[in-house]
mmCIF file of C-alpha atoms in Angstrom:
data_model
loop_
_atom_site.group_PDB
_atom_site.id
_atom_site.type_symbol
_atom_site.label_atom_id
_atom_site.label_comp_id
_atom_site.label_asym_id
_atom_site.label_seq_id
_atom_site.Cartn_x
_atom_site.Cartn_y
_atom_site.Cartn_z
ATOM 1 C CA MET A 1 14.646 25.202 22.641
ATOM 2 C CA SER A 2 17.497 26.422 24.906
ATOM 3 C CA ARG A 3 18.913 25.405 28.252
ATOM 4 C CA GLU A 4 17.665 28.691 29.730
ATOM 5 C CA SER A 5 14.108 27.531 29.040
ATOM 6 C CA PHE A 6 14.435 24.934 31.759
ATOM 7 C CA ASP A 7 16.657 26.921 34.183
ATOM 8 C CA ASP A 8 14.503 30.076 34.115
ATOM 9 C CA PRO A 9 13.314 30.984 37.641
ATOM 10 C CA SER A 10 9.848 31.495 36.258
ATOM 11 C CA CYS A 11 9.676 27.716 36.100
ATOM 12 C CA LEU A 12 9.562 27.837 39.926
ATOM 13 C CA THR A 13 6.791 30.431 40.129
ATOM 14 C CA PRO A 14 3.378 28.995 41.029
ATOM 15 C CA GLN A 15 1.161 28.989 37.905
ATOM 16 C CA PRO A 16 -2.566 29.744 37.815
ATOM 17 C CA PRO A 17 -4.801 26.761 37.019
ATOM 18 C CA GLY A 18 -4.746 25.982 33.297
ATOM 19 C CA SER A 19 -1.539 27.916 32.651
ATOM 20 C CA VAL A 20 1.681 26.417 31.280
ATOM 21 C CA SER A 21 5.328 27.085 31.976
ATOM 22 C CA PRO A 22 7.484 29.027 29.444
ATOM 23 C CA ALA A 23 9.141 25.784 28.291
ATOM 24 C CA LYS A 24 5.769 24.184 27.695
ATOM 25 C CA ARG A 25 4.586 27.230 25.807
ATOM 26 C CA GLN A 26 7.599 26.901 23.491
ATOM 27 C CA ILE A 27 6.790 23.255 22.819
ATOM 28 C CA LYS A 28 3.192 24.165 22.146
ATOM 29 C CA GLU A 29 4.255 26.850 19.669
ATOM 30 C CA VAL A 30 6.313 24.311 17.715
ATOM 31 C CA LYS A 31 3.315 22.004 17.546
ATOM 32 C CA GLU A 32 1.177 24.840 16.247
ATOM 33 C CA THR A 33 3.468 25.585 13.306
ATOM 34 C CA LYS A 34 4.402 22.027 12.387
ATOM 35 C CA THR A 35 2.770 18.640 12.260
ATOM 36 C CA THR A 36 4.221 15.153 12.246
ATOM 37 C CA ILE A 37 2.655 12.538 9.984
ATOM 38 C CA ASN A 38 3.950 8.966 10.176
ATOM 39 C CA CYS A 39 7.083 10.249 11.942
ATOM 40 C CA VAL A 40 7.855 12.868 9.255
ATOM 41 C CA THR A 41 7.596 16.546 10.221
ATOM 42 C CA PHE A 42 5.851 19.001 7.879
ATOM 43 C CA PRO A 43 4.982 22.705 8.180
ATOM 44 C CA LEU A 44 1.342 23.501 8.701
ATOM 45 C CA PRO A 45 -0.348 25.352 5.817
ATOM 46 C CA GLY A 46 0.357 29.065 6.007
ATOM 47 C CA GLU A 47 3.076 28.686 8.625
ATOM 48 C CA GLY A 48 6.667 29.720 7.950
ATOM 49 C CA PRO A 49 8.214 30.723 4.610
ATOM 50 C CA GLU A 50 6.603 29.278 1.500
ATOM 51 C CA GLN A 51 8.499 26.274 0.177
ATOM 52 C CA GLN A 52 9.765 26.447 -3.384
ATOM 53 C CA LEU A 53 9.788 23.384 -5.659
ATOM 54 C CA LEU A 54 13.195 21.812 -6.077
ATOM 55 C CA LYS A 55 12.666 21.587 -9.842
ATOM 56 C CA PRO A 56 9.981 24.122 -10.767
ATOM 57 C CA GLU A 57 7.757 23.441 -13.789
ATOM 58 C CA GLU A 58 9.253 19.986 -14.368
ATOM 59 C CA TRP A 59 6.772 17.860 -12.399
ATOM 60 C CA SER A 60 9.790 16.082 -11.011
ATOM 61 C CA TYR A 61 9.435 13.045 -8.771
ATOM 62 C CA CYS A 62 11.565 14.783 -6.130
ATOM 63 C CA ASP A 63 8.841 17.403 -5.529
ATOM 64 C CA TYR A 64 5.597 15.437 -5.263
ATOM 65 C CA PHE A 65 6.031 12.226 -3.248
ATOM 66 C CA TRP A 66 6.908 13.300 0.291
ATOM 67 C CA THR A 67 3.742 12.323 2.102
ATOM 68 C CA ASP A 68 2.293 8.848 2.456
ATOM 69 C CA LYS A 69 -0.757 7.851 0.466
ATOM 70 C CA LYS A 70 -3.774 5.995 1.758
ATOM 71 C CA ASP A 71 -4.524 2.760 -0.054
ATOM 72 C CA PRO A 72 -7.959 2.484 -1.792
ATOM 73 C CA GLN A 73 -9.439 0.844 1.328
ATOM 74 C CA GLY A 74 -7.988 3.589 3.510
ATOM 75 C CA THR A 75 -6.695 1.043 6.016
ATOM 76 C CA THR A 76 -2.947 1.382 5.482
ATOM 77 C CA SER A 77 -0.556 3.993 4.168
ATOM 78 C CA VAL A 78 1.718 3.601 1.171
ATOM 79 C CA ALA A 79 4.921 5.630 1.297
ATOM 80 C CA GLY A 80 5.425 8.118 -1.511
ATOM 81 C CA PHE A 81 8.641 6.346 -2.463
ATOM 82 C CA GLU A 82 6.727 3.070 -2.706
ATOM 83 C CA VAL A 83 4.420 4.716 -5.248
ATOM 84 C CA LEU A 84 7.488 5.530 -7.358
ATOM 85 C CA LEU A 85 8.727 1.945 -7.123
ATOM 86 C CA GLN A 86 5.315 0.630 -8.153
ATOM 87 C CA LYS A 87 5.507 2.897 -11.198
ATOM 88 C CA GLN A 88 8.824 1.275 -12.157
ATOM 89 C CA LEU A 89 7.396 -2.226 -11.752
ATOM 90 C CA LYS A 90 4.321 -1.302 -13.759
ATOM 91 C CA GLY A 91 6.561 0.111 -16.491
ATOM 92 C CA LYS A 92 8.480 -3.175 -16.587
ATOM 93 C CA GLN A 93 5.207 -5.080 -16.928
ATOM 94 C CA MET A 94 3.948 -2.765 -19.690
ATOM 95 C CA GLN A 95 7.208 -3.268 -21.559
ATOM 96 C CA LYS A 96 6.773 -7.051 -21.286
ATOM 97 C CA GLU A 97 3.174 -6.871 -22.512
ATOM 98 C CA MET A 98 4.216 -4.733 -25.482
ATOM 99 C CA SER A 99 6.771 -7.390 -26.379
ATOM 100 C CA GLU A 100 4.056 -10.048 -26.157
ATOM 101 C CA PHE A 101 1.833 -7.935 -28.407
ATOM 102 C CA ILE A 102 4.577 -7.671 -31.041
ATOM 103 C CA HIS A 103 5.112 -11.434 -30.743
ATOM 104 C CA GLU A 104 1.453 -11.997 -31.604
ATOM 105 C CA ARG A 105 1.840 -9.600 -34.529
ATOM 106 C CA ILE A 106 4.808 -11.661 -35.740
ATOM 107 C CA LYS A 107 2.792 -14.878 -35.570
ATOM 108 C CA ILE A 108 0.080 -13.278 -37.703
ATOM 109 C CA GLU A 109 2.684 -12.167 -40.267
ATOM 110 C CA GLU A 110 4.254 -15.628 -40.362
ATOM 111 C CA GLU A 111 0.899 -17.325 -40.826
ATOM 112 C CA TYR A 112 -0.064 -14.799 -43.488
ATOM 113 C CA ALA A 113 3.223 -15.343 -45.334
ATOM 114 C CA LYS A 114 2.750 -19.110 -45.157
ATOM 115 C CA ASN A 115 -0.766 -18.887 -46.591
ATOM 116 C CA LEU A 116 0.287 -16.480 -49.342
ATOM 117 C CA SER A 117 3.133 -18.777 -50.381
ATOM 118 C CA LYS A 118 0.807 -21.758 -50.426
ATOM 119 C CA LEU A 119 -1.788 -19.884 -52.468
ATOM 120 C CA SER A 120 0.820 -18.790 -55.006
ATOM 121 C CA LEU A 121 1.286 -22.473 -55.938
ATOM 122 C CA SER A 122 -2.406 -23.035 -56.605
ATOM 123 C CA PRO A 123 -3.186 -24.586 -60.012
ATOM 124 C CA LEU A 124 -6.395 -22.575 -60.273
ATOM 125 C CA ALA A 125 -6.752 -20.867 -63.665
ATOM 126 C CA ALA A 126 -3.328 -22.213 -64.675
ATOM 127 C CA GLN A 127 -4.637 -22.848 -68.217
ATOM 128 C CA GLU A 128 -5.419 -19.200 -68.882
ATOM 129 C CA GLU A 129 -3.672 -18.157 -72.117
ATOM 130 C CA GLY A 130 -2.296 -15.134 -73.922
ATOM 131 C CA THR A 131 -1.531 -11.777 -72.408
ATOM 132 C CA LEU A 132 -4.166 -12.326 -69.717
ATOM 133 C CA GLY A 133 -2.538 -15.660 -68.870
ATOM 134 C CA GLU A 134 0.824 -13.918 -68.476
ATOM 135 C CA ALA A 135 -0.727 -11.332 -66.159
ATOM 136 C CA TRP A 136 -2.444 -14.079 -64.140
ATOM 137 C CA THR A 137 0.817 -16.024 -63.790
ATOM 138 C CA GLN A 138 2.591 -12.875 -62.606
ATOM 139 C CA LEU A 139 -0.181 -12.164 -60.116
ATOM 140 C CA LYS A 140 0.290 -15.611 -58.563
ATOM 141 C CA LYS A 141 4.048 -15.081 -58.487
ATOM 142 C CA SER A 142 3.505 -11.747 -56.758
ATOM 143 C CA LEU A 143 1.861 -13.625 -53.886
ATOM 144 C CA HIS A 144 5.043 -15.603 -53.416
ATOM 145 C CA ASP A 145 7.073 -12.378 -53.508
ATOM 146 C CA GLU A 146 4.673 -10.750 -51.068
ATOM 147 C CA ALA A 147 4.984 -13.757 -48.766
ATOM 148 C CA GLU A 148 8.750 -13.229 -48.730
ATOM 149 C CA VAL A 149 8.226 -9.563 -47.859
ATOM 150 C CA HIS A 150 5.991 -10.446 -44.906
ATOM 151 C CA LEU A 151 8.362 -13.157 -43.741
ATOM 152 C CA LYS A 152 11.250 -10.681 -43.740
ATOM 153 C CA PHE A 153 9.008 -8.199 -41.927
ATOM 154 C CA SER A 154 8.254 -10.764 -39.207
ATOM 155 C CA ASN A 155 11.969 -11.601 -38.823
ATOM 156 C CA LYS A 156 12.882 -7.940 -38.467
ATOM 157 C CA LEU A 157 10.051 -7.385 -35.998
ATOM 158 C CA HIS A 158 11.535 -10.134 -33.852
ATOM 159 C CA SER A 159 15.133 -8.894 -33.936
ATOM 160 C CA GLU A 160 14.535 -5.131 -34.012
ATOM 161 C CA VAL A 161 11.387 -4.676 -31.912
ATOM 162 C CA GLU A 162 10.239 -7.718 -29.915
ATOM 163 C CA LYS A 163 13.623 -8.847 -28.608
ATOM 164 C CA PRO A 164 14.849 -5.358 -27.551
ATOM 165 C CA LEU A 165 11.556 -4.735 -25.710
ATOM 166 C CA LEU A 166 11.789 -8.105 -23.990
ATOM 167 C CA THR A 167 15.438 -7.895 -22.938
ATOM 168 C CA PHE A 168 15.574 -4.210 -21.933
ATOM 169 C CA ARG A 169 16.512 -4.231 -18.241
ATOM 170 C CA GLY A 170 16.767 -7.907 -17.402
ATOM 171 C CA ASP A 171 16.110 -9.789 -14.195
ATOM 172 C CA ASN A 172 18.591 -7.684 -12.216
ATOM 173 C CA PHE A 173 16.338 -4.649 -12.587
ATOM 174 C CA LYS A 174 13.910 -5.833 -9.914
ATOM 175 C CA LYS A 175 16.835 -6.625 -7.615
ATOM 176 C CA ASP A 176 18.102 -3.066 -8.079
ATOM 177 C CA LEU A 177 14.657 -1.714 -7.201
ATOM 178 C CA LYS A 178 14.644 -3.803 -4.027
ATOM 179 C CA LYS A 179 17.969 -2.244 -3.037
ATOM 180 C CA TYR A 180 16.422 1.213 -3.433
ATOM 181 C CA ASP A 181 13.367 0.080 -1.474
ATOM 182 C CA HIS A 182 15.352 -1.404 1.411
ATOM 183 C CA HIS A 183 17.636 1.628 1.621
ATOM 184 C CA ILE A 184 14.807 4.164 1.896
ATOM 185 C CA ALA A 185 12.758 1.852 4.153
ATOM 186 C CA ASP A 186 15.702 1.509 6.539
ATOM 187 C CA LEU A 187 15.989 5.294 6.739
ATOM 188 C CA ARG A 188 12.274 5.550 7.508
ATOM 189 C CA LYS A 189 12.673 2.963 10.278
ATOM 190 C CA GLN A 190 15.547 4.972 11.739
ATOM 191 C CA LEU A 191 13.400 8.087 11.548
ATOM 192 C CA ALA A 192 10.527 6.331 13.312
ATOM 193 C CA SER A 193 12.916 5.222 16.062
ATOM 194 C CA ARG A 194 14.256 8.773 16.472
ATOM 195 C CA TYR A 195 10.711 10.130 16.606
ATOM 196 C CA ALA A 196 9.788 7.615 19.319
ATOM 197 C CA SER A 197 12.809 8.805 21.311
ATOM 198 C CA VAL A 198 11.680 12.421 20.914
ATOM 199 C CA GLU A 199 8.202 11.631 22.160
ATOM 200 C CA LYS A 200 9.612 9.688 25.103
ATOM 201 C CA ALA A 201 11.937 12.558 25.992
ATOM 202 C CA ARG A 202 9.089 15.059 25.583
ATOM 203 C CA LYS A 203 6.956 13.112 28.028
ATOM 204 C CA ALA A 204 9.864 12.819 30.462
ATOM 205 C CA LEU A 205 10.371 16.604 30.338
ATOM 206 C CA ALA A 206 6.681 17.237 30.955
ATOM 207 C CA ASP A 207 6.761 14.885 33.934
ATOM 208 C CA ARG A 208 9.850 16.598 35.407
ATOM 209 C CA GLN A 209 8.371 20.053 34.926
ATOM 210 C CA LYS A 210 5.126 18.975 36.556
ATOM 211 C CA ASP A 211 7.055 17.513 39.482
ATOM 212 C CA LEU A 212 9.039 20.743 39.851
ATOM 213 C CA GLU A 213 5.901 22.894 39.789
ATOM 214 C CA VAL A 214 4.131 20.702 42.350
ATOM 215 C CA LYS A 215 7.061 20.829 44.752
ATOM 216 C CA THR A 216 7.407 24.580 44.313
ATOM 217 C CA GLN A 217 3.708 25.146 45.026
ATOM 218 C CA GLN A 218 3.850 22.912 48.079
ATOM 219 C CA LEU A 219 6.778 24.896 49.431
ATOM 220 C CA GLU A 220 4.973 28.191 48.816
ATOM 221 C CA ILE A 221 1.871 27.168 50.769
ATOM 222 C CA LYS A 222 3.785 25.254 53.452
ATOM 223 C CA LEU A 223 2.178 21.901 52.620
ATOM 224 C CA SER A 224 5.477 20.096 52.612
ATOM 225 C CA ASN A 225 8.721 20.092 54.504
ATOM 226 C CA LYS A 226 10.638 19.998 51.234
ATOM 227 C CA THR A 227 13.829 21.946 51.461
ATOM 228 C CA GLU A 228 15.291 24.352 48.976
ATOM 229 C CA GLU A 229 17.749 21.552 48.126
ATOM 230 C CA ASP A 230 14.863 19.367 46.959
ATOM 231 C CA ILE A 231 13.715 22.176 44.675
ATOM 232 C CA LYS A 232 17.190 22.519 43.196
ATOM 233 C CA LYS A 233 17.350 18.794 42.630
ATOM 234 C CA ALA A 234 14.003 18.843 40.814
ATOM 235 C CA ARG A 235 15.187 21.813 38.760
ATOM 236 C CA ARG A 236 18.354 19.919 37.737
ATOM 237 C CA LYS A 237 16.285 16.921 36.664
ATOM 238 C CA SER A 238 14.016 19.204 34.635
ATOM 239 C CA THR A 239 17.016 20.825 32.984
ATOM 240 C CA GLN A 240 18.518 17.409 32.226
ATOM 241 C CA ALA A 241 15.235 16.267 30.701
ATOM 242 C CA GLY A 242 15.242 19.390 28.542
ATOM 243 C CA ASP A 243 18.788 18.635 27.397
ATOM 244 C CA ASP A 244 17.784 15.068 26.599
ATOM 245 C CA LEU A 245 14.861 16.321 24.553
ATOM 246 C CA MET A 246 17.065 18.724 22.594
ATOM 247 C CA ARG A 247 19.546 15.935 21.925
ATOM 248 C CA CYS A 248 16.768 13.615 20.703
ATOM 249 C CA VAL A 249 15.305 16.350 18.496
ATOM 250 C CA ASP A 250 18.750 17.030 17.034
ATOM 251 C CA LEU A 251 19.275 13.352 16.247
ATOM 252 C CA TYR A 252 15.771 13.183 14.750
ATOM 253 C CA ASN A 253 16.459 16.194 12.531
ATOM 254 C CA GLN A 254 19.763 14.727 11.390
ATOM 255 C CA THR A 255 18.072 11.456 10.472
ATOM 256 C CA GLN A 256 15.243 13.245 8.687
ATOM 257 C CA SER A 257 17.755 15.340 6.724
ATOM 258 C CA LYS A 258 19.555 12.156 5.670
ATOM 259 C CA TRP A 259 16.254 10.612 4.579
ATOM 260 C CA PHE A 260 15.370 13.804 2.718
ATOM 261 C CA GLU A 261 18.673 13.837 0.819
ATOM 262 C CA GLU A 262 18.402 10.172 -0.108
ATOM 263 C CA MET A 263 14.784 10.632 -1.178
ATOM 264 C CA VAL A 264 15.762 13.458 -3.536
ATOM 265 C CA THR A 265 18.709 11.547 -4.988
ATOM 266 C CA THR A 266 16.918 8.222 -5.362
ATOM 267 C CA SER A 267 13.655 9.653 -6.703
ATOM 268 C CA MET A 268 15.593 11.518 -9.379
ATOM 269 C CA GLU A 269 17.385 8.281 -10.288
ATOM 270 C CA LEU A 270 13.995 6.596 -10.686
ATOM 271 C CA GLU A 271 12.822 9.548 -12.751
ATOM 272 C CA LYS A 272 15.842 9.121 -15.033
ATOM 273 C CA LEU A 273 15.109 5.399 -15.364
ATOM 274 C CA GLU A 274 11.522 6.156 -16.396
ATOM 275 C CA VAL A 275 12.663 8.647 -19.028
ATOM 276 C CA GLU A 276 15.079 6.039 -20.403
ATOM 277 C CA ARG A 277 12.319 3.420 -20.506
ATOM 278 C CA ILE A 278 9.904 5.654 -22.383
ATOM 279 C CA GLU A 279 12.549 6.777 -24.870
ATOM 280 C CA TRP A 280 13.656 3.167 -25.430
ATOM 281 C CA ILE A 281 10.110 2.031 -26.168
ATOM 282 C CA GLN A 282 9.485 5.080 -28.334
ATOM 283 C CA GLN A 283 12.610 4.308 -30.365
ATOM 284 C CA HIS A 284 11.579 0.712 -31.039
ATOM 285 C CA LEU A 285 7.934 1.479 -31.743
ATOM 286 C CA ARG A 286 9.197 3.969 -34.294
ATOM 287 C CA GLN A 287 11.257 1.138 -35.744
ATOM 288 C CA TYR A 288 8.031 -0.832 -35.993
ATOM 289 C CA THR A 289 6.378 1.903 -38.044
ATOM 290 C CA THR A 290 9.504 2.218 -40.220
ATOM 291 C CA LEU A 291 9.444 -1.511 -40.959
ATOM 292 C CA ARG A 292 5.726 -1.304 -41.621
ATOM 293 C CA HIS A 293 6.238 1.474 -44.183
ATOM 294 C CA GLU A 294 9.030 -0.522 -45.806
ATOM 295 C CA THR A 295 6.747 -3.546 -46.011
ATOM 296 C CA ASP A 296 4.098 -1.464 -47.755
ATOM 297 C CA MET A 297 6.730 -0.196 -50.186
ATOM 298 C CA PHE A 298 8.039 -3.694 -50.937
ATOM 299 C CA ASN A 299 4.496 -5.016 -51.297
ATOM 300 C CA GLN A 300 3.832 -2.287 -53.796
ATOM 301 C CA SER A 301 6.888 -3.363 -55.766
ATOM 302 C CA THR A 302 5.553 -6.933 -55.962
ATOM 303 C CA VAL A 303 2.383 -5.811 -57.742
ATOM 304 C CA GLU A 304 4.020 -3.342 -60.111
ATOM 305 C CA PRO A 305 4.905 -6.087 -62.659
ATOM 306 C CA VAL A 306 1.304 -7.294 -62.387
ATOM 307 C CA ASP A 307 0.066 -3.775 -63.087
ATOM 308 C CA GLN A 308 2.339 -3.555 -66.132
ATOM 309 C CA LEU A 309 1.165 -6.855 -67.583
ATOM 310 C CA LEU A 310 -2.473 -6.003 -66.899
ATOM 311 C CA GLN A 311 -1.994 -2.789 -68.836
ATOM 312 C CA ASN A 312 -0.651 -4.867 -71.717
ATOM 313 C CA VAL A 313 -3.577 -7.264 -71.769
ATOM 314 C CA ASP A 314 -4.989 -7.107 -75.329
ATOM 315 C CA PRO A 315 -8.164 -9.039 -76.053
ATOM 316 C CA ALA A 316 -7.523 -8.787 -79.794
ATOM 317 C CA LYS A 317 -4.014 -10.190 -79.486
ATOM 318 C CA ASP A 318 -5.191 -12.951 -77.187
ATOM 319 C CA ARG A 319 -7.876 -13.823 -79.719
ATOM 320 C CA GLU A 320 -5.322 -13.898 -82.504
ATOM 321 C CA LEU A 321 -2.972 -16.174 -80.596
ATOM 322 C CA TRP A 322 -5.739 -18.481 -79.577
ATOM 323 C CA VAL A 323 -7.231 -18.682 -83.051
ATOM 324 C CA LYS A 324 -3.858 -19.455 -84.633
ATOM 325 C CA GLU A 325 -3.284 -22.270 -82.219
ATOM 326 C CA ASN A 326 -6.775 -23.711 -82.190
ATOM 327 C CA LYS A 327 -8.286 -22.878 -85.582
ATOM 328 C CA THR A 328 -10.084 -25.708 -87.407
ATOM 329 C CA GLY A 329 -10.333 -24.248 -90.892
ATOM 330 C CA GLU A 330 -10.541 -20.954 -92.757
ATOM 331 C CA VAL A 331 -12.834 -22.064 -95.620
ATOM 332 C CA ARG A 332 -16.390 -20.974 -95.010
ATOM 333 C CA PRO A 333 -19.449 -22.888 -96.060
ATOM 334 C CA VAL A 334 -21.173 -21.971 -99.416
ATOM 335 C CA ASP A 335 -24.651 -22.651 -100.851
ATOM 336 C CA MET A 336 -25.314 -26.066 -102.251
ATOM 337 C CA ASP A 337 -25.889 -26.353 -106.020
ATOM 338 C CA ILE A 338 -28.864 -28.305 -107.548
#
């Protein structure tokens, strides 16, 4: 919108009913190609050059959270940036719940190890003898060894999985998110204030133009004694109102550009934080599976001696050993003589 729009003599020409001045037509054209939603200006679909994504094919945060989102009840709007912050807070909560899950897993392992160790001391079948007795004794010992394996597994789960998940991004993380939130919210407030100034200036311009047109028409049809000086004065006020509007629009655009730049920068920082969170959790869940495989391997090693002794169980040898130790006599009965 230029100064000439408001100084143009055509502004003084009487307009047919329903018509608008050139300046008004220009304002109307802007409204037809753009729309303002919650104080943010967007192009209307199909108007102007097609916008290209800032980071094509990456589904980046900086491309998809510009408009506000209606809440489920549809009563209030949630800013796109607020949606990103909620994602961060949800991620923090999920991380905490995963840590709690691993903690419960540890408790199960500890209880299991305790019960295995207790069972390994059971006197049941302690009097079994021979090669089978040796295998049975080794089987009970393997429970104690297996209990140690599970206890070590639970300790490693605590130090290498649970604790890292719990302590990743401590209490300061939420404070950092609030700083992001306040920064972007302040920019939106500034933008809303600039937009209000634009609307006020737009109304003032419309009022001045209407006043100028009315005075011009009255002069044309001799309904008023207004002098040419009054017309010039009205024209100057209209021009000043136009200048004020342009200044307000310029300040609005500057503020919106600042908000845009900060939105891009901050949303990409949040995107980076989310990638780091996912990779951190992935790394430690992989450590969980590694420890689990190791536990299976160590458990297998505890039963290998049992397998070996079971293979060596020999009923004949056990019978021999038992007979030698418990025999009552080798002489067999014979028939009685008369």
